[in-house]
CSV table of C-alpha atoms in Angstrom, one decimal:
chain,number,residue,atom,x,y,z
A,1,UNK,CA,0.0,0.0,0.0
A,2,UNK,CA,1.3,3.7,-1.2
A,3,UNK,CA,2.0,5.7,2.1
A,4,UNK,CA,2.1,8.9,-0.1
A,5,UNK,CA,0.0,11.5,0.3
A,6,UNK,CA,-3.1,11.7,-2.0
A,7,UNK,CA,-3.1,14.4,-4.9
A,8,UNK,CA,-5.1,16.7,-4.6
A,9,UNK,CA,-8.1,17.3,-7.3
A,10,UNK,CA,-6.3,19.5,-9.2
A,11,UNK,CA,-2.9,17.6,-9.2
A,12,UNK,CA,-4.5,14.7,-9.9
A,13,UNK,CA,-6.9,16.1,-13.2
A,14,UNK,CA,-3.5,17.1,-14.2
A,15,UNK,CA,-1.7,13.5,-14.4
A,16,UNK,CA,-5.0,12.7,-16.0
A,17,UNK,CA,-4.7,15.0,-18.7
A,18,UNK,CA,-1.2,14.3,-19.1
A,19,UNK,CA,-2.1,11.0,-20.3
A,20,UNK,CA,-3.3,12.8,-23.7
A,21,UNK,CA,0.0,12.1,-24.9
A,22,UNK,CA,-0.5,9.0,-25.2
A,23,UNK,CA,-4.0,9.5,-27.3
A,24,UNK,CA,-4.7,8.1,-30.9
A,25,UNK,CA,-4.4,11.1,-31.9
A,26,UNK,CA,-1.1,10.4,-32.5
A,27,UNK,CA,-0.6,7.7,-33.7
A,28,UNK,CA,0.4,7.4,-37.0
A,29,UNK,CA,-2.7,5.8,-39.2
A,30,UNK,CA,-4.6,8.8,-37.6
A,31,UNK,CA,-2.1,11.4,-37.9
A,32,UNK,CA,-2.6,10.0,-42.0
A,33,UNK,CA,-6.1,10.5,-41.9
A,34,UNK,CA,-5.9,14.4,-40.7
A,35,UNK,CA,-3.4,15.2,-42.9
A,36,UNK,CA,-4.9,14.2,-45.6
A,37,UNK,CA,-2.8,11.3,-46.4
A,38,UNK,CA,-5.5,8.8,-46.8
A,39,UNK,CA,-6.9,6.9,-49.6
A,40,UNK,CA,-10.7,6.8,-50.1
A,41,UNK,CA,-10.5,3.1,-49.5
A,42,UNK,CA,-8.2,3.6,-45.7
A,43,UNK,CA,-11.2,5.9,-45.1
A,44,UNK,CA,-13.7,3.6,-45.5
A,45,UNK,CA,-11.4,1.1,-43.9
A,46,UNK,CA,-11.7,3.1,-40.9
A,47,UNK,CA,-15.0,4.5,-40.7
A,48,UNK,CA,-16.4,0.5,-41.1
A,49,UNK,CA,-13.8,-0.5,-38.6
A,50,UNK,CA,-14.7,2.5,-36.0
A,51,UNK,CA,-18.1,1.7,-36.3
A,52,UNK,CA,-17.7,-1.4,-34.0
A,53,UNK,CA,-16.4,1.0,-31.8
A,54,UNK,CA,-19.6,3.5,-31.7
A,55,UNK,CA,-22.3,0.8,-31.4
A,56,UNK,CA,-20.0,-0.3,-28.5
A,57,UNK,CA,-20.5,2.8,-26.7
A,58,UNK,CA,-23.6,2.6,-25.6
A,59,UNK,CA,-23.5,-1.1,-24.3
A,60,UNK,CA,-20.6,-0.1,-22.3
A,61,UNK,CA,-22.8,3.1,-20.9
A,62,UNK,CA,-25.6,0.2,-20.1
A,63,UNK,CA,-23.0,-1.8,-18.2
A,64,UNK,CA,-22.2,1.3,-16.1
A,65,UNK,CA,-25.5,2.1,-15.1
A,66,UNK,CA,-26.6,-1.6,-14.6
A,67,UNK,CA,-24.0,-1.5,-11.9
A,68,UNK,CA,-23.9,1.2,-9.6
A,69,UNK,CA,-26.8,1.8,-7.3
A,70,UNK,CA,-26.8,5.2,-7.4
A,71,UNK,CA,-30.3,6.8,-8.9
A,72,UNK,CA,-28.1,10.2,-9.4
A,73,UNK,CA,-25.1,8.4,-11.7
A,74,UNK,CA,-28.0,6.7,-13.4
A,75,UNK,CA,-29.7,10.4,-14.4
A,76,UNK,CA,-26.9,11.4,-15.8
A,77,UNK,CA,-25.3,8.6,-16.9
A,78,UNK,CA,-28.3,7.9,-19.4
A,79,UNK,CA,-27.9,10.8,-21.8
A,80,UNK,CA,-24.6,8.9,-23.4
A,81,UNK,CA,-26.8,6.4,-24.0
A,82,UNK,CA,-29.2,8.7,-26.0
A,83,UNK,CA,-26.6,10.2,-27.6
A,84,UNK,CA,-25.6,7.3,-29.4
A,85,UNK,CA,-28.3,5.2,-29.9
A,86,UNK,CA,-30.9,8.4,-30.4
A,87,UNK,CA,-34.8,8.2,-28.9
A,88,UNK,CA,-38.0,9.1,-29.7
A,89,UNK,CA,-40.4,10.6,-27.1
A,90,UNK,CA,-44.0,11.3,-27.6
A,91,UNK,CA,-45.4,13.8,-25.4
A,92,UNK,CA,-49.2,13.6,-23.7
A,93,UNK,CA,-50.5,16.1,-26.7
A,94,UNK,CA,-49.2,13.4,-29.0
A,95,UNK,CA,-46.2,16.3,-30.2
A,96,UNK,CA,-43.2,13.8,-31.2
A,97,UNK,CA,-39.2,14.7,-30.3
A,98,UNK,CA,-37.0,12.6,-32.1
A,99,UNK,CA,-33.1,12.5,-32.4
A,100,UNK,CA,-31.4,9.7,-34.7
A,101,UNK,CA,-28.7,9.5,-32.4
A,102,UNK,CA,-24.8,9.5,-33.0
A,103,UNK,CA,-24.7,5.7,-34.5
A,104,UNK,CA,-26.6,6.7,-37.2
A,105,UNK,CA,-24.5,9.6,-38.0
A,106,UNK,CA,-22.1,7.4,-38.0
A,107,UNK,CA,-23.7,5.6,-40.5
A,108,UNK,CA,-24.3,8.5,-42.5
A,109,UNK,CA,-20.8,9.4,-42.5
A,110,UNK,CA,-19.8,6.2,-43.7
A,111,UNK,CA,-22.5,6.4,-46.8
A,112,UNK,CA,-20.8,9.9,-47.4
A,113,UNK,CA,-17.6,8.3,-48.0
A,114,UNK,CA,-18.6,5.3,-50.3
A,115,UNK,CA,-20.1,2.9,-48.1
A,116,UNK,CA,-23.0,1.3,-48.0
A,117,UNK,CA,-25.9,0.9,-44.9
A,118,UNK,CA,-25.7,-2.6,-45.1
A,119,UNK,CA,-21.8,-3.4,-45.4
A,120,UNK,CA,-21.4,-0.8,-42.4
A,121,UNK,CA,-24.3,-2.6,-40.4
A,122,UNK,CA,-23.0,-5.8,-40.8
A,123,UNK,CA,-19.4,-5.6,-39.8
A,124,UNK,CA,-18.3,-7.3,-42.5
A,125,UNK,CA,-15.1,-4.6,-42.5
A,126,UNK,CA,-14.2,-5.0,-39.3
A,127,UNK,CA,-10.7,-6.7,-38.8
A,128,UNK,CA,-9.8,-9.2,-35.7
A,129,UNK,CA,-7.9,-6.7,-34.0
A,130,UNK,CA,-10.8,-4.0,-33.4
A,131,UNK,CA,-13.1,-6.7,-32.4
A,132,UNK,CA,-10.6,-8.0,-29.4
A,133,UNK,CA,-9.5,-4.6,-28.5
A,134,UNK,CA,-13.4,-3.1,-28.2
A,135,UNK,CA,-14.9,-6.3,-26.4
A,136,UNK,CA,-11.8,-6.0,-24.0
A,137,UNK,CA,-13.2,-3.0,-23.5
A,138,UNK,CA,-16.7,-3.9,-22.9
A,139,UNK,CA,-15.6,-6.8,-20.7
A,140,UNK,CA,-13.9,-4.3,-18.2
A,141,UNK,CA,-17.0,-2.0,-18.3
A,142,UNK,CA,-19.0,-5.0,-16.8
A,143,UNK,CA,-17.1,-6.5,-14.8
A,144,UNK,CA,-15.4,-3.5,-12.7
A,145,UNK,CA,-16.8,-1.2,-10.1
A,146,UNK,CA,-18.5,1.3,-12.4
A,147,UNK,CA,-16.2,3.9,-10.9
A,148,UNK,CA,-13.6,1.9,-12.6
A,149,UNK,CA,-15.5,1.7,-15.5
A,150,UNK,CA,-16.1,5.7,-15.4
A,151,UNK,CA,-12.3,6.3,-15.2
A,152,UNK,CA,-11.9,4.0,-18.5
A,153,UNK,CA,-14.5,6.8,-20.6
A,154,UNK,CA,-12.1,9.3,-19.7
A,155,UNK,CA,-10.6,9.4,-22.8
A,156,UNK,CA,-13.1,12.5,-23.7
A,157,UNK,CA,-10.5,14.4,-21.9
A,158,UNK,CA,-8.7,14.4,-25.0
A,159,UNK,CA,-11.6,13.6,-27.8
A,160,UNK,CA,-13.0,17.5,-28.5
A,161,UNK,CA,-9.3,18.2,-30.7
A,162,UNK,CA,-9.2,15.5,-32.7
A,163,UNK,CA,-13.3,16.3,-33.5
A,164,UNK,CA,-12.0,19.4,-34.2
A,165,UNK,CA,-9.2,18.7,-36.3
A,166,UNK,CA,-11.2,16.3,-38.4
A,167,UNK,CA,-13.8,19.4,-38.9
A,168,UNK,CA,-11.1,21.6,-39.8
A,169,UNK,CA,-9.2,19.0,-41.8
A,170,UNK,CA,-11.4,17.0,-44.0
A,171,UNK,CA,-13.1,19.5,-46.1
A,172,UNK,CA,-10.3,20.4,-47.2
A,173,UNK,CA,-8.3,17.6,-47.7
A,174,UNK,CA,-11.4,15.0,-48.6
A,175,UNK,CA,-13.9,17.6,-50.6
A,176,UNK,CA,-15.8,14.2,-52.2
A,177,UNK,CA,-17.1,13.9,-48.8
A,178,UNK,CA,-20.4,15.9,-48.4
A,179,UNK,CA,-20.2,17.9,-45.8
A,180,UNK,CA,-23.6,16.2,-44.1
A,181,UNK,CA,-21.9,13.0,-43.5
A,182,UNK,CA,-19.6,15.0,-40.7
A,183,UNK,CA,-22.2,15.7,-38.3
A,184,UNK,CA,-20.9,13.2,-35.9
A,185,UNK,CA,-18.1,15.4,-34.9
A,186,UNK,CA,-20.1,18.3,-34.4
A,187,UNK,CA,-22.4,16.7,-32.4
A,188,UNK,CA,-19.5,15.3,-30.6
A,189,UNK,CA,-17.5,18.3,-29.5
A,190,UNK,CA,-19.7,20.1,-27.3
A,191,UNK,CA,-21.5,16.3,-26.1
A,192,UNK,CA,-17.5,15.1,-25.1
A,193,UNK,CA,-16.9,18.3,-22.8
A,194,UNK,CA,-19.9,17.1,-20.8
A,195,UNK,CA,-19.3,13.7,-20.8
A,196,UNK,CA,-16.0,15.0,-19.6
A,197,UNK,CA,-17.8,17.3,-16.3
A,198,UNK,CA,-19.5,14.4,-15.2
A,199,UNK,CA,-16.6,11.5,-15.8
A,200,UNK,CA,-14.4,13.8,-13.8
A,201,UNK,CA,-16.3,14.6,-10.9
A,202,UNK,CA,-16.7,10.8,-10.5
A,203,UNK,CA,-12.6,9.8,-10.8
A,204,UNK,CA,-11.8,12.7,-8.7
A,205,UNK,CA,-13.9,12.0,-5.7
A,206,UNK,CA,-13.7,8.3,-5.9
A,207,UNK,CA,-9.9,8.0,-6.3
A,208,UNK,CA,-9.5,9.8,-3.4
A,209,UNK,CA,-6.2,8.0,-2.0
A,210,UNK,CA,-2.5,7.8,-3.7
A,211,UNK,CA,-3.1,4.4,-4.5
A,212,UNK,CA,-6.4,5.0,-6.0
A,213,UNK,CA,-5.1,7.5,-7.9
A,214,UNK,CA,-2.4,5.8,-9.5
A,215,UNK,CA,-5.3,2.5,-10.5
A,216,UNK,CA,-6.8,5.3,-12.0
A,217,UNK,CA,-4.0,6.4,-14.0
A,218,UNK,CA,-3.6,2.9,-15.0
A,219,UNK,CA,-7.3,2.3,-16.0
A,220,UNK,CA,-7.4,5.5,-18.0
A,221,UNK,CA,-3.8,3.7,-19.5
A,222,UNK,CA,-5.9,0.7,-20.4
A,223,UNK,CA,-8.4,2.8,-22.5
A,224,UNK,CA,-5.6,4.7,-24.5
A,225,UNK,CA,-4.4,0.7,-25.4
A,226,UNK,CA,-7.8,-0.2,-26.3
A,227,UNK,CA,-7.9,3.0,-29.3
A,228,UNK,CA,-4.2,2.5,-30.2
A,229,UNK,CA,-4.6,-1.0,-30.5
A,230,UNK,CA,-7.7,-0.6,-32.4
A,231,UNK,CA,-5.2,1.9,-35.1
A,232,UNK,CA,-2.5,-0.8,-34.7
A,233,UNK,CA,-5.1,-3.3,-36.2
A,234,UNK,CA,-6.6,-0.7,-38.7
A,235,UNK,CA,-2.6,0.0,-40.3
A,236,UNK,CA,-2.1,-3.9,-40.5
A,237,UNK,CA,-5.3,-3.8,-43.1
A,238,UNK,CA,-4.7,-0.9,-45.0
A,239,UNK,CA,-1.5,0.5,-44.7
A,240,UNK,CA,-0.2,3.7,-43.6
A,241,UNK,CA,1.0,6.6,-46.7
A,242,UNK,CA,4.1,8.9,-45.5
């Protein structure tokens, strides 16, 4: 057991943040992809592949909320879900609200670059590597405290730049893609920052002891694996342009 002293909150949402070096961001299929690098099929490639990924999401959000007891979490908690998988709600005048929800912008951005709805649906893309690397990640979401499990989303500490950067970059570099088809990343850079409120407020009062910290540190370590290993997998299949 660590007889340190315990970081404080800000101390310790700074060697959280620190871990963004480590992001996807950088690695070197992705760095292809916002340069403009990429070929329309490693595109594709990617979008099919990352789409294991998104419909992931939300059954790792269920996982969370199925196991902590706490009704407040749970409020919260559940708008990731909608989010992703989108809702329809009909009030008691019969007036309908309805939101597709960010898997099927994902599919519409993969139908923007070549794809079709049925070869995106149907995984048939999706390459070993991604499929071990998201279910690992799944696995941990369900089987962890969901504190843990919190701690592992906190990649969104680092997701709102490379939304941006892809919203910045692609026009210009990928102008056969209509710009339609990139309304997941707009949708995604002002959803990640509160993802990010809630998923800190959770890791910072929970890890509250140097040991705890440092699990967390390693958990949020996990999670960065989990989308480099998922690029790793991605370069195998389609290569990587210099």
């Amino acid at each position: 057991m660590s007889t340190q002293q315990p970081w404080n909150h800000e101390e310790f949402e700074a060697k959280l943040r620190e871990k963004g070096a480590a992001y996807h961001i950088h690695h070197p299929f992705n760095v292809m992809l916002n340069t403009g690098k990429a070929t329309p099929e490693q595109i594709r490639g990617w979008v099919a592949n990352r789409f294991y990924y998104q419909i992931a999401i939300p059954v790792k959000d269920a996982a969370i909320l199925s196991n902590t007891p706490d009704r407040e979490v749970r409020r919260q908690w559940i708008q990731r879900i909608l989010d992703h998988d989108g809702y329809e709600i009909t009030a008691p005048d019969g007036t309908t609200v309805r939101d597709e929800g960010g898997i099927e912008a994902w599919i519409k951005l993969g139908e923007a670059t070549g794809l079709s709805r049925e070869e995106i649906v149907d995984l048939r893309h999706v390459v070993p590597g991604v499929r071990f690397a998201v279910d690992a990640y799944i696995n941990f979401a369900r089987q962890r405290p969901w504190q843990e499990a919190v701690c592992s989303s906190l990649t969104e500490l680092f997701a709102p730049k490379i939304h941006k950067e892809r919203l910045a970059n692609w026009p210009e570099h990928y102008p056969w893609i209509e710009s339609a088809g990139l309304q997941y990343f707009r949708n995604r850079v002002s959803q990640a920052r509160r993802d990010v409120e809630q998923g800190l407020a959770v890791t910072l009062n929970y890890f509250n002891t140097r040991e705890m910290q440092e699990r967390a540190l390693t958990i949020l370590q996990f999670k960065l694996d989990v989308l480099w290993t998922m690029n790793d997998a991605m370069a195998n299949a389609y290569g990587v342009n210099k």
